[in-house]
Structures are given as C-alpha cells and as structure tokens.
Amino acid sequence: MSDQTTPETPTPQPHDPRPTVKRFSIWNSIQTVVSISVLIATLFTLWTPANLFSNQLIEQMLTQLQNNPQQLAKTYPTPTNSPNPRIGIVSGHWGSDTGSVCKDGLTEQQVNLRIATLVQQNLQNAGYGVDLMQEFDKRLNQYQGLALVSIHVDSCDFIDSEATGFKLAAVRSNTDTAKSTHLIDCLAQRYGSDTGLHYHPNSTTADMTTYHTFDEINSNTTAAVIEAGYLNLDRQILTQKTDVVAKGISDGILCFVKNEIIPQEEIPTP
C-alpha cells in the first residue's frame, strides 16, 4: 500500500441548457425611447418646414417624454372646434314689470318666461348656445348673435272676436333687410303651421316696430319681436300647450339660422 495520497477528482457539474439572458434596467429602456425620439425629431427637422417644427418645440417634446411620456398628449392636446355662434332670446317684461295682468292674477311676464325657457331648451337640444335674457338685460348692449327674438303675448282684455293670433315685427336698423325679412317669413310660416294661430302681418303696433331692444343690439344681429297670442281668446294654447307655442318659435328660428327656403305661397297672409 502506497503512502502517496491520490488527489480527488472534481465532481462534474450538470450543464445548464438555458441561454444566457441579458437584463436591461428601466433606465436603459428610457434611453432607448429617447434615442428613437431624437431620431424621429431629427427626421422631422429635415423633412418639415422650419415654421412647422421649431427646435424649441422638439426640445420641449423630448423633455416631456423623458420626464413623463404620458403627459405628452396633455401638453399638446388636439384642437377642438369653436362652438356655434349664439342665439338670443328675450323674455318680455322679465326682470322689469308684470306686463298685462289677467283678472285671476296670471301675468304676461309669467307666460313669456315659460315660453322663452322652453324655446331655450329646444335650441340647445338642436346644438346651439342660447342666451336667455331679461327685458332690459345688460347683455343686450351691442349683442351679437345669429339671431335674437323677444317673446311677448298680448292683452288679457276682450277686444273683439278677431283678437286672436300672433304678430311679428323685425328690427329696422339691421344692416341686411333681406335677413330681417327672412326671419319674419320663417317665424310666420313655422309658428302658424305648428300652432294653427292666425297671423296678423298688418296689425303690428308702434311698440313693436320701435322696440327698445332693436336699438341696443349690434346692427349686424338680425332680430324680431313676436306677440305669440292673446291672453284672452288664445289663453288655452298659451298656458296649456306651451310646448307647442315654444316649438313654433324654435322652428322659426332654426329655419332662419339654417337658411331654409320658405316658398312665398306658404307664408301666412291676412
């Protein structure tokens, strides 16, 4: 037996068949994104006019991307279209006085405001911005809009059997008389058709034709005043079918702002 010690043979280790995987840090990923962004920005700088993409804008975009990429869309939002020009509705006597007063206490102001509020809702539902204003509203000063209509109703007193129906008057100071005529034609046709009330084109009063609002608004705003009916003989439709009355006025205004054509034979006559 030999005294020489035989060295131990190392135990072989099993072979790991999995490929070596390189792990990138989060910072490596961000650097990659930024590098790609720099490349894209450079291409844009070369391919687009100088007035479209400035170096300052590119630097701002890259800074935002490095700090918080999710904020980029918020920093440069998609432009939105401007809202439609507005329509003005004046509720007669509101904020001023009662107007006509019936024997049972019903006032013209109350009826006007209920109609005007429904007209506002109808036009808003059609996609228009609407300003509902009082009789002497400060906003009337140089008011500019697609149109403005002041809503009134006539007397509670019994005048005669013919005192039923509606009247219309347009602003005299408007720079475009054709537009004023078109607004009156639209209101007369649509309101008469919806309500069945008779149109009195030749019975407008001086209070209507020289209505104070006409002198306050901007001369480019087409405007009209409507006496929607008499609180005596037309009381039922004015107070119990207010939605029908409001629809007639709304339809007339929409006819005008959409520039719809009213055949002459359809315009109510005396």
Coordinates of C-alpha atoms in Angstrom, one line a residue:
M1 CA 0.0 0.0 0.0
S2 CA 1.5 3.3 -1.0
D3 CA 1.7 6.3 1.3
Q4 CA 1.1 8.7 -1.6
T5 CA -2.3 10.4 -1.4
T6 CA -4.3 10.3 -4.7
P7 CA -5.9 13.7 -5.4
E8 CA -9.7 13.7 -5.5
T9 CA -11.3 14.1 -8.9
P10 CA -13.7 17.1 -9.1
T11 CA -17.4 16.2 -9.4
P12 CA -18.7 17.3 -12.8
Q13 CA -21.4 20.0 -12.6
P14 CA -24.6 19.5 -14.7
H15 CA -24.8 21.6 -17.8
D16 CA -27.4 24.4 -17.8
P17 CA -29.1 24.3 -21.2
R18 CA -30.8 27.7 -20.8
P19 CA -29.2 30.5 -22.9
T20 CA -27.7 33.5 -21.2
V21 CA -30.2 36.3 -20.8
K22 CA -29.1 40.0 -20.7
R23 CA -31.2 42.1 -18.4
F24 CA -31.7 45.7 -19.1
S25 CA -32.5 48.3 -16.5
I26 CA -35.5 50.6 -16.7
W27 CA -33.1 53.4 -17.4
N28 CA -31.8 51.5 -20.4
S29 CA -35.3 51.3 -21.8
I30 CA -35.9 55.0 -21.3
Q31 CA -32.6 55.8 -23.0
T32 CA -33.7 53.7 -26.0
V33 CA -37.1 55.5 -26.2
V34 CA -35.3 58.9 -26.0
S35 CA -32.8 57.8 -28.7
I36 CA -35.6 56.8 -31.1
S37 CA -37.4 60.1 -30.3
V38 CA -34.2 62.1 -31.1
L39 CA -34.0 60.3 -34.4
I40 CA -37.7 61.0 -35.3
A41 CA -37.3 64.6 -34.2
T42 CA -34.2 64.9 -36.4
L43 CA -36.1 63.5 -39.4
F44 CA -38.9 65.9 -38.8
T45 CA -36.4 68.8 -38.7
L46 CA -35.0 67.7 -42.0
W47 CA -38.3 67.0 -43.8
T48 CA -40.7 69.6 -42.5
P49 CA -40.7 73.4 -42.9
A50 CA -39.0 75.4 -40.2
N51 CA -42.2 77.2 -39.3
L52 CA -44.0 73.9 -38.6
F53 CA -41.5 72.2 -36.2
S54 CA -39.1 74.5 -34.4
N55 CA -36.1 73.3 -32.4
Q56 CA -37.6 74.7 -29.3
L57 CA -40.8 72.7 -29.7
I58 CA -38.7 69.5 -30.3
E59 CA -36.7 70.1 -27.1
Q60 CA -40.0 70.6 -25.2
M61 CA -41.4 67.3 -26.5
L62 CA -38.2 65.4 -25.6
T63 CA -38.1 66.9 -22.1
Q64 CA -41.7 65.9 -21.6
L65 CA -41.0 62.4 -22.9
Q66 CA -38.1 61.9 -20.6
N67 CA -39.9 63.2 -17.5
N68 CA -43.3 61.6 -18.1
P69 CA -44.2 60.3 -21.5
Q70 CA -47.9 60.0 -20.6
Q71 CA -48.1 63.8 -20.1
L72 CA -47.2 64.5 -23.8
A73 CA -50.8 64.2 -25.0
K74 CA -51.9 66.5 -22.3
T75 CA -49.3 69.1 -23.1
Y76 CA -50.2 69.2 -26.8
P77 CA -53.9 68.5 -26.9
T78 CA -55.9 68.0 -30.1
P79 CA -57.5 71.4 -31.1
T80 CA -61.3 71.5 -30.9
N81 CA -63.8 73.4 -33.0
S82 CA -65.3 76.6 -31.7
P83 CA -68.9 76.4 -30.6
N84 CA -71.7 77.7 -32.8
P85 CA -72.5 81.5 -32.6
R86 CA -75.1 82.1 -30.0
I87 CA -78.8 82.9 -30.3
G88 CA -80.5 85.5 -28.0
I89 CA -83.9 85.0 -26.5
V90 CA -85.5 87.9 -24.6
S91 CA -88.4 87.0 -22.2
G92 CA -90.7 90.0 -22.4
H93 CA -91.1 92.1 -19.1
W94 CA -88.9 89.6 -17.2
G95 CA -87.0 91.5 -14.5
S96 CA -88.8 94.7 -15.2
D97 CA -92.6 94.6 -14.7
T98 CA -95.6 92.2 -14.9
G99 CA -96.8 93.2 -18.4
S100 CA -100.5 92.5 -18.9
V101 CA -102.3 91.2 -15.8
C102 CA -105.4 89.0 -16.0
K103 CA -108.3 89.1 -13.5
D104 CA -107.2 85.9 -11.9
G105 CA -103.6 87.2 -11.4
L106 CA -102.0 85.5 -14.3
T107 CA -99.3 87.9 -15.7
E108 CA -97.8 88.3 -19.2
Q109 CA -94.4 88.0 -17.6
Q110 CA -95.1 84.5 -16.3
V111 CA -96.4 83.3 -19.6
N112 CA -93.5 84.9 -21.6
L113 CA -90.9 83.3 -19.3
R114 CA -92.4 79.8 -19.5
I115 CA -92.4 80.0 -23.3
A116 CA -88.9 81.5 -23.5
T117 CA -87.4 78.9 -21.3
L118 CA -88.8 76.1 -23.5
V119 CA -87.5 77.8 -26.6
Q120 CA -84.1 78.0 -25.0
Q121 CA -84.2 74.3 -24.3
N122 CA -85.3 73.4 -27.8
L123 CA -82.5 75.4 -29.4
Q124 CA -79.9 74.0 -27.0
N125 CA -81.1 70.5 -27.9
A126 CA -80.5 71.4 -31.5
G127 CA -76.9 72.2 -30.7
Y128 CA -76.9 76.0 -30.3
G129 CA -75.7 78.2 -27.5
V130 CA -78.6 80.3 -26.2
D131 CA -78.7 83.4 -24.1
L132 CA -82.0 83.8 -22.2
M133 CA -82.2 87.5 -21.2
Q134 CA -84.4 89.8 -19.3
E135 CA -86.3 92.8 -20.8
F136 CA -83.5 95.3 -20.0
D137 CA -80.6 92.8 -19.8
K138 CA -77.1 94.4 -19.8
R139 CA -76.0 91.8 -22.3
L140 CA -78.3 93.4 -24.9
N141 CA -75.8 96.2 -25.3
Q142 CA -74.2 95.5 -28.7
Y143 CA -75.3 91.9 -28.5
Q144 CA -74.0 89.8 -31.4
G145 CA -75.6 86.5 -32.4
L146 CA -77.1 84.5 -35.2
A147 CA -80.5 86.0 -34.3
L148 CA -82.4 87.5 -31.4
V149 CA -86.1 87.1 -30.7
S150 CA -88.1 88.8 -28.0
I151 CA -91.1 86.9 -26.8
H152 CA -94.3 88.6 -25.7
V153 CA -98.1 87.9 -25.5
D154 CA -101.0 90.2 -25.9
S155 CA -103.7 91.6 -23.7
C156 CA -106.0 89.7 -21.3
D157 CA -108.8 92.1 -22.1
F158 CA -111.5 91.0 -24.6
I159 CA -111.2 93.3 -27.6
D160 CA -113.4 91.6 -30.2
S161 CA -113.8 88.2 -31.8
E162 CA -110.8 88.9 -34.1
A163 CA -108.4 89.5 -31.3
T164 CA -106.7 86.1 -31.7
G165 CA -103.5 85.1 -33.3
F166 CA -99.9 86.4 -33.5
K167 CA -97.9 89.4 -34.7
L168 CA -94.3 89.9 -35.8
A169 CA -92.0 92.9 -36.3
A170 CA -88.4 93.0 -37.3
V171 CA -85.5 95.3 -36.4
R172 CA -85.4 98.3 -38.6
S173 CA -81.8 99.2 -38.0
N174 CA -80.4 95.9 -39.3
T175 CA -77.8 96.3 -42.0
D176 CA -79.3 93.5 -44.0
T177 CA -83.0 93.9 -44.6
A178 CA -83.2 90.7 -46.6
K179 CA -82.2 88.8 -43.4
S180 CA -84.8 90.6 -41.4
T181 CA -87.5 89.7 -43.9
H182 CA -86.3 86.1 -44.0
L183 CA -86.5 85.8 -40.2
I184 CA -90.1 87.2 -40.2
D185 CA -91.1 84.8 -43.0
C186 CA -89.6 81.8 -41.1
L187 CA -91.3 82.7 -37.9
A188 CA -94.6 83.4 -39.6
Q189 CA -94.6 80.1 -41.5
R190 CA -93.3 77.8 -38.8
Y191 CA -95.2 79.3 -35.9
G192 CA -98.5 79.5 -37.8
S193 CA -98.1 75.9 -39.0
D194 CA -97.2 74.5 -35.6
T195 CA -99.8 76.4 -33.6
G196 CA -102.6 76.9 -36.0
L197 CA -102.9 80.5 -34.9
H198 CA -103.7 83.3 -37.4
Y199 CA -101.0 85.7 -38.5
H200 CA -101.7 89.4 -38.4
P201 CA -99.0 91.0 -40.6
N202 CA -100.7 94.4 -40.8
S203 CA -101.6 94.9 -37.2
T204 CA -98.2 95.5 -35.6
T205 CA -98.1 98.3 -33.1
A206 CA -95.6 101.2 -32.7
D207 CA -94.3 99.5 -29.5
M208 CA -93.3 96.5 -31.7
T209 CA -91.7 98.4 -34.6
T210 CA -89.8 100.8 -32.3
Y211 CA -89.0 98.1 -29.7
H212 CA -86.1 99.4 -27.5
T213 CA -84.0 96.2 -27.9
F214 CA -83.7 96.8 -31.6
D215 CA -81.6 100.0 -30.8
E216 CA -79.4 98.3 -28.2
I217 CA -78.1 95.2 -30.0
N218 CA -75.4 95.2 -32.6
S219 CA -76.6 96.3 -36.0
N220 CA -75.4 93.0 -37.6
T221 CA -77.7 90.9 -35.4
T222 CA -81.0 90.0 -37.1
A223 CA -83.8 90.5 -34.6
A224 CA -87.6 90.2 -34.2
V225 CA -90.3 90.6 -31.6
I226 CA -93.3 88.2 -31.5
E227 CA -96.7 88.7 -29.8
A228 CA -97.4 85.0 -29.6
G229 CA -101.1 85.3 -29.0
Y230 CA -103.8 87.0 -26.9
L231 CA -104.2 86.1 -23.2
N232 CA -107.9 86.3 -23.7
L233 CA -109.0 84.2 -26.7
D234 CA -105.7 82.3 -27.0
R235 CA -105.2 81.6 -23.4
Q236 CA -105.7 77.9 -23.6
I237 CA -102.9 77.2 -26.1
L238 CA -100.6 79.8 -24.4
T239 CA -100.9 78.3 -21.0
Q240 CA -101.8 74.6 -21.5
K241 CA -99.9 73.9 -24.7
T242 CA -96.9 76.0 -24.1
D243 CA -94.7 73.3 -25.6
V244 CA -96.5 73.7 -28.9
V245 CA -96.1 77.5 -28.8
A246 CA -92.4 77.2 -27.9
K247 CA -91.8 74.7 -30.7
G248 CA -93.3 77.1 -33.3
I249 CA -90.9 79.8 -32.2
S250 CA -88.0 77.4 -32.1
D251 CA -88.8 76.0 -35.5
G252 CA -89.0 79.5 -36.9
I253 CA -85.6 80.5 -35.5
L254 CA -84.0 77.3 -36.8
C255 CA -85.5 77.9 -40.2
F256 CA -83.7 81.2 -40.3
V257 CA -80.3 80.2 -38.9
K258 CA -80.2 77.2 -41.2
N259 CA -81.1 79.5 -44.1
E260 CA -84.1 77.3 -45.2
I261 CA -86.1 78.5 -48.1
I262 CA -89.8 79.4 -47.4
P263 CA -91.9 79.3 -50.6
Q264 CA -93.9 82.5 -50.9
E265 CA -97.2 80.6 -51.1
E266 CA -96.5 79.1 -47.7
I267 CA -96.1 82.4 -45.9
P268 CA -99.3 83.1 -44.0
T269 CA -101.4 86.0 -45.4
P270 CA -104.1 88.2 -43.8

